[in-house]
Coordinates of C-alpha atoms in Angstrom, one line a residue:
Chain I
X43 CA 103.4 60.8 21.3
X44 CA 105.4 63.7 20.8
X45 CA 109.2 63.8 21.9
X46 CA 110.6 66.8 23.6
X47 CA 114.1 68.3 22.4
X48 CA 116.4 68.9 24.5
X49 CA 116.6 73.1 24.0
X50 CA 112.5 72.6 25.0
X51 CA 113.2 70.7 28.4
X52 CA 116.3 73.3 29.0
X53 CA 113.3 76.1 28.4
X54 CA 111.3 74.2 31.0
X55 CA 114.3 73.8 33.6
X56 CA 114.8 77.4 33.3
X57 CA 111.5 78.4 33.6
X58 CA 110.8 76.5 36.6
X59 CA 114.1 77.6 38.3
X60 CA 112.9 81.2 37.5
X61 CA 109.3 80.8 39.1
X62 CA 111.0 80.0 42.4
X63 CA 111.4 76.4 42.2
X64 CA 114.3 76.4 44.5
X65 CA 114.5 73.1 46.1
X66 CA 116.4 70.4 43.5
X67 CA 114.7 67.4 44.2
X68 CA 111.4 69.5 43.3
X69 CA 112.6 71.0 40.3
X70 CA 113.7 67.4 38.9
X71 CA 110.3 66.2 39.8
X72 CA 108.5 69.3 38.2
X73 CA 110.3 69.1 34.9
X74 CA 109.6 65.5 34.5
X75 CA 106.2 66.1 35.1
X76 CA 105.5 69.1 32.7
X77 CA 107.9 67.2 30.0
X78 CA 105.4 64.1 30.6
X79 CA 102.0 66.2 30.3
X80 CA 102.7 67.5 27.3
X81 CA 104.0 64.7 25.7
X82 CA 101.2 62.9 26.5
X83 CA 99.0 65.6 25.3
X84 CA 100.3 68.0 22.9
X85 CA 99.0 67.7 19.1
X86 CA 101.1 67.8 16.2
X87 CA 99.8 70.8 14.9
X88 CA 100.2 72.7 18.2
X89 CA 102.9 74.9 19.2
X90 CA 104.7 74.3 22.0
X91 CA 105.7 77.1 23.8
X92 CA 102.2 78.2 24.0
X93 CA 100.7 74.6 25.0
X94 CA 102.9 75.1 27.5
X95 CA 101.9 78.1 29.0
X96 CA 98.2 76.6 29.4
X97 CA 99.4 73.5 31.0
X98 CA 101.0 75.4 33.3
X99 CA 98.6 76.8 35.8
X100 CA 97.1 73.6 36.4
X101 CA 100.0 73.5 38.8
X102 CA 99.5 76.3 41.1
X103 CA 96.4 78.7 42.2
X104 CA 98.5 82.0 42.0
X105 CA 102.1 81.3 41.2
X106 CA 104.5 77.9 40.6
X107 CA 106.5 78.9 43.8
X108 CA 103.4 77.9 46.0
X109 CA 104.6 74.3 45.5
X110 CA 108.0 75.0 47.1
X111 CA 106.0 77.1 50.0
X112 CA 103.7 73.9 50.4
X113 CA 106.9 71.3 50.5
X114 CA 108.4 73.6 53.0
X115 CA 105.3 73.4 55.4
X116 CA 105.3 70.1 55.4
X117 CA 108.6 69.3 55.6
X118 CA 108.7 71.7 58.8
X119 CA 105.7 69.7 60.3
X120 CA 108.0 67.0 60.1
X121 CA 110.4 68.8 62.3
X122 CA 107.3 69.8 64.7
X123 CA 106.4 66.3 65.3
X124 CA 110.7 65.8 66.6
X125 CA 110.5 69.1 68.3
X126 CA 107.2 67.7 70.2
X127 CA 109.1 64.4 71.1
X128 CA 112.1 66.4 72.3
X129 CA 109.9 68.5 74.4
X130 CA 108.5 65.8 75.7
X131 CA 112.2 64.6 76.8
X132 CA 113.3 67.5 77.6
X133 CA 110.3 68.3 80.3
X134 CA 110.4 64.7 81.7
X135 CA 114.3 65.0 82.4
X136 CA 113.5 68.7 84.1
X137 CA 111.8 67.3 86.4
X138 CA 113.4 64.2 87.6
X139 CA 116.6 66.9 87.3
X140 CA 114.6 69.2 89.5
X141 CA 113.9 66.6 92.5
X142 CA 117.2 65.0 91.8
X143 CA 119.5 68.2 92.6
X144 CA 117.3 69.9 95.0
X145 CA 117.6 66.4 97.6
X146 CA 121.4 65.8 96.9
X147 CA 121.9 69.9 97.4
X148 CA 119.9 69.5 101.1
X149 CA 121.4 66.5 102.0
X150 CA 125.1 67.9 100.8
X151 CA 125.5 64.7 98.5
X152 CA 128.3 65.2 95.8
X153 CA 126.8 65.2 92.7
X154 CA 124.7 68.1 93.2
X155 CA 126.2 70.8 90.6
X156 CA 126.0 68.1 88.3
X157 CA 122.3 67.4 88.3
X158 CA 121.8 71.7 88.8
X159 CA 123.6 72.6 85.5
X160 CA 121.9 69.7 84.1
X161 CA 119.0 71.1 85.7
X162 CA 119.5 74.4 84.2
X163 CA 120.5 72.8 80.8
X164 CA 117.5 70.7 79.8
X165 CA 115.3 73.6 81.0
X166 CA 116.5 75.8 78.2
X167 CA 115.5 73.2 76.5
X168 CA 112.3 72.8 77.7
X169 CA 111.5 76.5 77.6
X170 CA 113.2 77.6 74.1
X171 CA 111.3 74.6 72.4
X172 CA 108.1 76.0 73.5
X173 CA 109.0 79.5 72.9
X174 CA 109.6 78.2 69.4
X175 CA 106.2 76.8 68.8
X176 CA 104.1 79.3 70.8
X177 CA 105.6 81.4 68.3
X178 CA 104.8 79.2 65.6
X179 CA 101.4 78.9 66.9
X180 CA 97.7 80.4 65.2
X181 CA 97.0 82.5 68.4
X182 CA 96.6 86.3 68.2
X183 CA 100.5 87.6 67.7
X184 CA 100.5 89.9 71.2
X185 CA 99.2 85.9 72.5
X186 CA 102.3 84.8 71.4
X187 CA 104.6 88.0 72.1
X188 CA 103.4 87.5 76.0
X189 CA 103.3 83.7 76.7
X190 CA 106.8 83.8 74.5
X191 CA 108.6 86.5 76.6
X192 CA 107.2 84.3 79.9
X193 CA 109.3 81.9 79.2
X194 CA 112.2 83.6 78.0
X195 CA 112.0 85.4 81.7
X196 CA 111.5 81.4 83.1
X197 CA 114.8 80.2 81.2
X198 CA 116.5 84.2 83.0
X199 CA 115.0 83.2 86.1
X200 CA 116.6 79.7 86.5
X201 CA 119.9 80.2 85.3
X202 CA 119.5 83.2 88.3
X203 CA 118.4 80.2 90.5
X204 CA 121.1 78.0 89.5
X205 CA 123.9 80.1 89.5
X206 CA 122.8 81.6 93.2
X207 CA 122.7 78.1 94.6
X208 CA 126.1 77.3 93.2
X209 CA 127.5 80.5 94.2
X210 CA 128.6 81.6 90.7
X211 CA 128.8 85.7 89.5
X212 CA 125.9 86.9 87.9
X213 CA 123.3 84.9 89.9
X214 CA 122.5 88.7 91.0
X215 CA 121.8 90.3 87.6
X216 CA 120.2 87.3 85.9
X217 CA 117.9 87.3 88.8
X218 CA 116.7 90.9 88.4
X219 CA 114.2 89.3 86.2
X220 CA 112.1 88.0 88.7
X221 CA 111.2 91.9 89.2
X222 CA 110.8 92.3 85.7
X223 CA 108.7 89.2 85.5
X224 CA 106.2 90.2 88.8
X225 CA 106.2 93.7 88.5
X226 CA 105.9 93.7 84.5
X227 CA 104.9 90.6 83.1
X228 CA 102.7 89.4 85.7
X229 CA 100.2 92.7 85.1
X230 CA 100.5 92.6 81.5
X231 CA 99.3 88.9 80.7
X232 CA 96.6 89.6 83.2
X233 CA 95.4 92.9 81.4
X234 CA 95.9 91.4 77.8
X235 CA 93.6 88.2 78.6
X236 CA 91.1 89.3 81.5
X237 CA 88.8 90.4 79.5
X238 CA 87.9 87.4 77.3
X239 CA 85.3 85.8 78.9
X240 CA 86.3 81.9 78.4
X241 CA 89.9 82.8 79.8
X242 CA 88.8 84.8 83.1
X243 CA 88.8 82.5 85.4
X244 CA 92.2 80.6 84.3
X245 CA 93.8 84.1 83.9
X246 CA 92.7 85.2 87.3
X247 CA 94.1 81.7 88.6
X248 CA 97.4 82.2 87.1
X249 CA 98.2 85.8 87.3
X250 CA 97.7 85.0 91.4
X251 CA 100.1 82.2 91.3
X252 CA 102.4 83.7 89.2
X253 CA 102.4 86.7 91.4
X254 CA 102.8 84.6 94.1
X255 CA 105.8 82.8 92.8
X256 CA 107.5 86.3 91.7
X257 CA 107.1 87.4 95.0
X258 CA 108.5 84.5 96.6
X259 CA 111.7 84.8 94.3
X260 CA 111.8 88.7 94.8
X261 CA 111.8 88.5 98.7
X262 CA 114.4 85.8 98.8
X263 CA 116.9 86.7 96.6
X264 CA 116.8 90.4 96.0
X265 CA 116.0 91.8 100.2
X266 CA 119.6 90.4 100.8
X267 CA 121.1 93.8 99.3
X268 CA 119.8 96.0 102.0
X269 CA 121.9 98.7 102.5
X270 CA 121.5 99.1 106.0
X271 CA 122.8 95.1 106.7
X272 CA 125.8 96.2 104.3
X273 CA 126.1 99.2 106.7
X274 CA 126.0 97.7 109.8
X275 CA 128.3 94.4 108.4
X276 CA 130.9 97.4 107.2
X277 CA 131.1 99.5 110.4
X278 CA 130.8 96.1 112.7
X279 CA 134.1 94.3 110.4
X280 CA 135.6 97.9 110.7
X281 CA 135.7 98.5 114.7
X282 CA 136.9 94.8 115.4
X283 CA 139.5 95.7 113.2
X284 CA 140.8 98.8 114.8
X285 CA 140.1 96.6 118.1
X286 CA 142.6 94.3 117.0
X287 CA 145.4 96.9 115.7
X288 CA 145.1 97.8 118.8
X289 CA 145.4 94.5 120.7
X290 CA 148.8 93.6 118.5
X291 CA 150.0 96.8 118.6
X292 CA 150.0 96.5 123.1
X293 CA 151.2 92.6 122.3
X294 CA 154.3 93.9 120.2
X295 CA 154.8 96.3 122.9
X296 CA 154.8 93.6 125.8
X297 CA 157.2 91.4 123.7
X298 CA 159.2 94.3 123.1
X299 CA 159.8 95.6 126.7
X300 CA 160.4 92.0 128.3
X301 CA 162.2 89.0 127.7
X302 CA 159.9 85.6 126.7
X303 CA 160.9 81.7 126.3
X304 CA 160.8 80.8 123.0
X305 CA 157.6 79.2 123.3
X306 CA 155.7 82.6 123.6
X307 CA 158.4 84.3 120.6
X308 CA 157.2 81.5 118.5
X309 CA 153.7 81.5 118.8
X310 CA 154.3 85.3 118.4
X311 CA 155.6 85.1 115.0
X312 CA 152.8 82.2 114.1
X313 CA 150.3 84.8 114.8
X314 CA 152.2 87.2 112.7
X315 CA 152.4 84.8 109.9
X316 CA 148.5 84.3 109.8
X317 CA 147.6 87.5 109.9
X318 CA 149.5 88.2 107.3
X319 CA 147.7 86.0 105.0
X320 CA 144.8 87.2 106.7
X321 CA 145.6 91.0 105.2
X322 CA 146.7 90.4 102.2
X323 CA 143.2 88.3 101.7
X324 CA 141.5 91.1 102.9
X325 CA 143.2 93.4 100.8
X326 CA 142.8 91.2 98.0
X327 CA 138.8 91.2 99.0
X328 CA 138.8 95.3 98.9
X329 CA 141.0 95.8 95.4
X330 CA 138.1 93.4 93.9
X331 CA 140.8 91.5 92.4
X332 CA 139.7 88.4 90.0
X333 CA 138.3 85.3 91.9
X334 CA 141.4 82.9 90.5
X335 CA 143.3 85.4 92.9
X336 CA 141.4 85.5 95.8
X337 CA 140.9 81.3 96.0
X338 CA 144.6 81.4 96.0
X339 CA 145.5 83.7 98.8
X340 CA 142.4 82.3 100.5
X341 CA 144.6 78.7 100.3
X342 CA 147.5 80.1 101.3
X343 CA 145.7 81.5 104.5
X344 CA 143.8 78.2 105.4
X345 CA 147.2 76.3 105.2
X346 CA 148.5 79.4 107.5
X347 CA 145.7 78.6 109.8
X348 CA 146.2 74.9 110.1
X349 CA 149.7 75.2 111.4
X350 CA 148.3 77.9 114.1
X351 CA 145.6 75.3 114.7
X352 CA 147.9 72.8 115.4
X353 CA 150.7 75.0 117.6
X354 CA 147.1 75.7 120.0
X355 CA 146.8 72.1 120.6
X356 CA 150.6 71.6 121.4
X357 CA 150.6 74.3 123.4
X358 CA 147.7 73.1 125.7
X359 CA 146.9 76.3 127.4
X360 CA 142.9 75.9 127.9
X361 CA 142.5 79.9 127.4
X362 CA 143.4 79.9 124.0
X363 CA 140.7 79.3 121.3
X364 CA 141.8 77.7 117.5
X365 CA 140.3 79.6 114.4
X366 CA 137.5 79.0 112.6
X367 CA 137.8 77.3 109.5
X368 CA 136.2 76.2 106.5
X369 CA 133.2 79.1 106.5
X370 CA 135.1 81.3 104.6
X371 CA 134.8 78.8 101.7
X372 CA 131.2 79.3 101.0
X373 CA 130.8 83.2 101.4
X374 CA 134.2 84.5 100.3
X375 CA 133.0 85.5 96.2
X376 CA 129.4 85.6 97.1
X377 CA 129.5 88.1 100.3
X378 CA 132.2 90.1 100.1
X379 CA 130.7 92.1 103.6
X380 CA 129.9 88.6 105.3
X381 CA 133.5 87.7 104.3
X382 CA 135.6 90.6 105.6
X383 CA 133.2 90.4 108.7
X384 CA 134.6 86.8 109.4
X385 CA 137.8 87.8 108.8
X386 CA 137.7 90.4 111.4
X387 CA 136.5 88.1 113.8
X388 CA 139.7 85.2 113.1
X389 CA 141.8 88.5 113.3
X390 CA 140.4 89.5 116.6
X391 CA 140.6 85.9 118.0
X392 CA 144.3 85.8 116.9
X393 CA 145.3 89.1 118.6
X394 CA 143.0 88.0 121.8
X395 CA 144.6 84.5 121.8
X396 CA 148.8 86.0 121.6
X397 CA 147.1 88.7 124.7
X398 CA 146.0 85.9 125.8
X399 CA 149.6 83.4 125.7
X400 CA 151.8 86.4 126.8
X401 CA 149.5 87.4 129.5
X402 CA 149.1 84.4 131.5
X403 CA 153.2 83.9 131.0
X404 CA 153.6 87.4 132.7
X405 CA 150.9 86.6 135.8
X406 CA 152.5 83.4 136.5
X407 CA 155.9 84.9 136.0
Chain A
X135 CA 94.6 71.2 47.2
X136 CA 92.8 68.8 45.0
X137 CA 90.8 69.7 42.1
X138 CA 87.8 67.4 42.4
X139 CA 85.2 67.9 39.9
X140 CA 82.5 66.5 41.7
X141 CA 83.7 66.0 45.4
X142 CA 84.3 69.5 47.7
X143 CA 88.1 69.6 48.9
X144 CA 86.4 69.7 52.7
X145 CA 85.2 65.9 52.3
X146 CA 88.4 64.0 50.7
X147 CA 90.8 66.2 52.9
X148 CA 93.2 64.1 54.7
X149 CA 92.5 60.8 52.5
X150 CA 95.6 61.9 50.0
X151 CA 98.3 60.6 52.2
X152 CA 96.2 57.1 52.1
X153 CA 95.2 57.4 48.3
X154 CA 98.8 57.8 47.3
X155 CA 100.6 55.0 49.5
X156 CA 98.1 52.5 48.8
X157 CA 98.5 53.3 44.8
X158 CA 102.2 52.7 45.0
X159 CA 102.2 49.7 47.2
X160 CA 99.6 47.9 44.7
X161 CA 102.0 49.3 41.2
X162 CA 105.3 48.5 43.5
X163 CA 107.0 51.9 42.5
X164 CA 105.6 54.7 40.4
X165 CA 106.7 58.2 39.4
X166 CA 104.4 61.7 39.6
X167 CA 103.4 61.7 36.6
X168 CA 101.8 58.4 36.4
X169 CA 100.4 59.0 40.3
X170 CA 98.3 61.9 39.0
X171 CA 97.3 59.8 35.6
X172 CA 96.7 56.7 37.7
X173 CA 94.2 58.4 40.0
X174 CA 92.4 60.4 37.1
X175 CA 92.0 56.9 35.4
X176 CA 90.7 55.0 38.2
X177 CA 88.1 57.7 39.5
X178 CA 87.0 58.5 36.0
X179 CA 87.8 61.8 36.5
X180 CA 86.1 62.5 39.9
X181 CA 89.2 63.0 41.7
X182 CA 92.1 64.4 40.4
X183 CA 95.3 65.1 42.5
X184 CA 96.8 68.9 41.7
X185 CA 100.8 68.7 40.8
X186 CA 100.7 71.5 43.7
X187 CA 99.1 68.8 46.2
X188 CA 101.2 65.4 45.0
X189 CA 105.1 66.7 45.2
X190 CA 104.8 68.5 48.6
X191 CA 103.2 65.3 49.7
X192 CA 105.7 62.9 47.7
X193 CA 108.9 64.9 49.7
X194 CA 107.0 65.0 53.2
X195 CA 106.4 61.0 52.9
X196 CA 110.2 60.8 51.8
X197 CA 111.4 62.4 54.3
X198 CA 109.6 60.9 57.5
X199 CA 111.1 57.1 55.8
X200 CA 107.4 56.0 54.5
X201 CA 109.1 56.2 50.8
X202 CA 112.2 55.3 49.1
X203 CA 113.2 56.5 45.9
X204 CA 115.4 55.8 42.5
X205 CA 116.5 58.2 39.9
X206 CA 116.1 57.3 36.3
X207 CA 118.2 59.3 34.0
X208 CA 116.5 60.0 30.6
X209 CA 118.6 62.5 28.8
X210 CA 118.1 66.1 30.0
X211 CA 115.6 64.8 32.3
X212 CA 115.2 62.7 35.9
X213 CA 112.4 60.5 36.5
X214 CA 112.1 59.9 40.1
X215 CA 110.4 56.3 40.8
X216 CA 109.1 56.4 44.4
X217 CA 108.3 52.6 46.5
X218 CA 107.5 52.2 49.7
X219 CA 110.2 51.2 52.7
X220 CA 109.2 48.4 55.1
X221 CA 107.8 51.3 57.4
X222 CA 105.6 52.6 54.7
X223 CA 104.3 49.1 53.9
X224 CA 102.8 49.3 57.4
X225 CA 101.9 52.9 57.1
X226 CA 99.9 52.2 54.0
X227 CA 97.9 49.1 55.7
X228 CA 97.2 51.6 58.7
X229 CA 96.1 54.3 56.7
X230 CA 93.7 51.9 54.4
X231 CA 92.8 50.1 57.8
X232 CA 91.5 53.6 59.4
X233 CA 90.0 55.3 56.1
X234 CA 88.1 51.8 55.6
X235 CA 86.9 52.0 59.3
X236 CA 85.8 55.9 59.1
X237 CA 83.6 55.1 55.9
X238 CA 82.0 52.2 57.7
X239 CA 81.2 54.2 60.3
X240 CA 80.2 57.2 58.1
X241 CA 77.3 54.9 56.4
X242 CA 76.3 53.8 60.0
X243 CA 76.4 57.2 61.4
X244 CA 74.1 58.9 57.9
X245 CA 71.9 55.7 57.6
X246 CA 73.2 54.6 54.7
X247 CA 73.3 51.1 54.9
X248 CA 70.3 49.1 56.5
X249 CA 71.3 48.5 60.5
X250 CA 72.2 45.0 61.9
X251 CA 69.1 43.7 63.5
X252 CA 67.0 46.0 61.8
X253 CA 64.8 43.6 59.6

């Protein structure tokens, strides 16, 4: 048996490096190998560089580097067979999420953000896993383009979903997608696939309940930007307003031109010191300041409008009417109109209730 | 994937998986080289497993836990001695086990054995 020196193996190690051997483990196993083949076969009288250039091709079809191409495939079908499993996971856990958040969200159980952004999270999941190995898939390329940019559009419309639900910023433009996805997607999976005879009838099926779905999601989430219900919330928030200038402006005058008991003064300036609030809320609302600011002056009025609360029930007249409280909570980032519209109403039943306290004072006086 | 001077790649396809875990659980560990010369020997010649077919296979076994492995340093050289782990042990038996059932079946299915009852 003939012995390799060591410049021949470095020759080898090179060469194999150089042919695109890349992975280590590979090249270790390739140049023991070779080193063993022509050990084992090599003649005394033949030389060895050229010996070696005929064993090699026994190793690849083309070139040396299909080896590393072939471990690579394999080792990614490894990682196909884990990316399966986690889909698998990943779709079971989307569902229980699904049911989970949509019956604590009805029934207003805490817990139900949780199990939505966990909702939302496993769902990317879900959808990026099999936008992965659609992609990965043998089907015709504009096959994969479509069914892959379906689900990208699922993962835009759910994190729309989720974020409308839990009244977070951007619900609005991530859900513009649902247009995208029934005006544009819809049509172009059914015209790219209609036309194969074994799909027709699956398409058909589909591109009707996908269309049907889209349209849902389209009426219910983008018909709430009407302009004419913005209009009408506007110029309804803006006359109740001037009504209610008005009404404190003829209560400061009353105040002004009489004498009161205490009792009436201070409920005065307790309707004073929640309207305040109430403007500088407002205000806050039309400068679009950042929502940190807005929760905080939206605080500082509900504390305003729990001492008011409370002076109404000492004060026991039946005429006068507490504030509402609590709604603004829900609407105040979301609906900015819907907002200011409530606001004008708490104004107007602030001003009403002080006409109201000083009015009955002056009959009875 | 196989250079198999007398069999078409079409009809051992699949089987190389089974030829080369039941090989090293009967030697206890064994290293490419001797894989390829192993087979070659034992078949005569009829199959032979391609260097392009054995390491892709070799790392894809490795790396789902059906084989362990142990360097050997030999001057400029690593020999790499691959065994099976516990899980390959039952791999192998499976494979062997389902390959063994499929060629049964195969002679049933092409007639090539007389049928039980048929005398």
């Amino acid at each position: 048996m003939h012995n390799l020196s060591d410049e021949q193996i470095d020759f080898i190690d090179d060469d194999i490096r150089n042919r695109g051997i890349l992975l280590k483990e590979l090249q270790e196993n390739l140049l023991d190998h070779i080193c063993c083949v022509i050990e084992n076969e090599i003649s005394e009288e033949e030389d060895f560089y050229k010996f070696y250039e005929s064993v090699l091709p026994r190793f690849f079809k083309n070139e040396l580097s299909e080896i590393q191409v072939e471990t690579d495939n394999l080792l990614k079908f490894k990682n196909f067979y884990t990316m399966k499993k986690l889909l698998k996971i990943s779709g079971i856990a989307t569902v229980a999420l699904t049911i989970l958040g949509s019956l604590f969200k009805t029934f207003h159980l805490p817990g139900a953000g949780i199990f939505l952004l966990s909702w939302f999270i496993t769902s990317v999941v879900f959808l990026s896993l099999l936008i992965i190995l659609k992609l990965k898939d043998n089907e015709k390329l504009i096959d994969r383009i479509v069914i892959s940019s379906g689900f990208l559009l699922a993962i835009l419309i759910i994190g729309g979903l989720v974020f409308k639900v839990m009244h977070r910023p951007l619900a609005g433009v991530l859900l513009y997608s649902t247009i995208v996805f029934t005006f544009i997607y819809v049509p172009v999976y059914f015209l790219t696939r209609f036309r194969r005879p074994e799909q027709k009838f699956n398409v058909a099926v589909n591109s009707v309940l996908m269309m049907a779905c889209g349209g849902v999601f389209y009426s219910l989430f983008n018909l709430n930007g009407s302009h004419y219900y913005k209009e009408n919330l506007v110029e309804n928030h803006q006359s109740i307003h001037k009504y209610s200038e008005q009404l404190f402006a003829n209560n400061q005058e009353l105040i002004s031109n009489d004498s009161f008991p205490d009792s009436i003064l201070e409920f005065h300036a307790n309707s004073r010191n929640v309207n305040s609030e109430l403007e500088k809320l407002v205000e806050a609302l039309i400068n679009q300041k950042p929502v940190e600011e807005v929760t905080t002056y939206l605080s500082e009025f509900d504390q305003q409008v729990g001492i008011y609360n409370n002076r109404i029930d000492d004060l026991t007249e039946p005429n006068l009417i507490s504030l509402e409280k609590g709604t603004l909570n829900q609407v105040i980032i979301s609906n900015k109109e819907l907002a200011m519209n409530i606001l004008a109403r708490i104004q107007q039943q602030i001003a009403v209730n002080e006409n109201t306290y000083i009015s009955s004072y002056l009959v009875m006086k | 994937m196989y250079i198999c001077p007398m069999y078409s790649s079409e009809l051992i396809k699949g089987t190389l998986k089974t030829i080369i875990l039941n090989l090293i659980r009967e030697q206890g560990r064994m290293y490419g080289y001797e894989i390829t010369s192993r087979v070659k020997e034992l078949t005569e010649g009829k199959i032979q497993i391609t260097e392009g077919a054995l390491y892709p296979t070799l790392h894809s076994l490795e790396k789902s836990g059906e084989l362990d492995t142990e360097k050997e340093y030999m001057g400029k050289r690593v020999r790499k001695y691959y065994s099976l782990t516990e899980q390959g042990q039952i791999t192998a038996s499976q494979k062997v086990n389902e390959l063994n059932d499929f060629m049964n079946t195969m002679k049933f299915l092409l007639d090539l054995e007389p049928k039980l009852g048929n005398a």
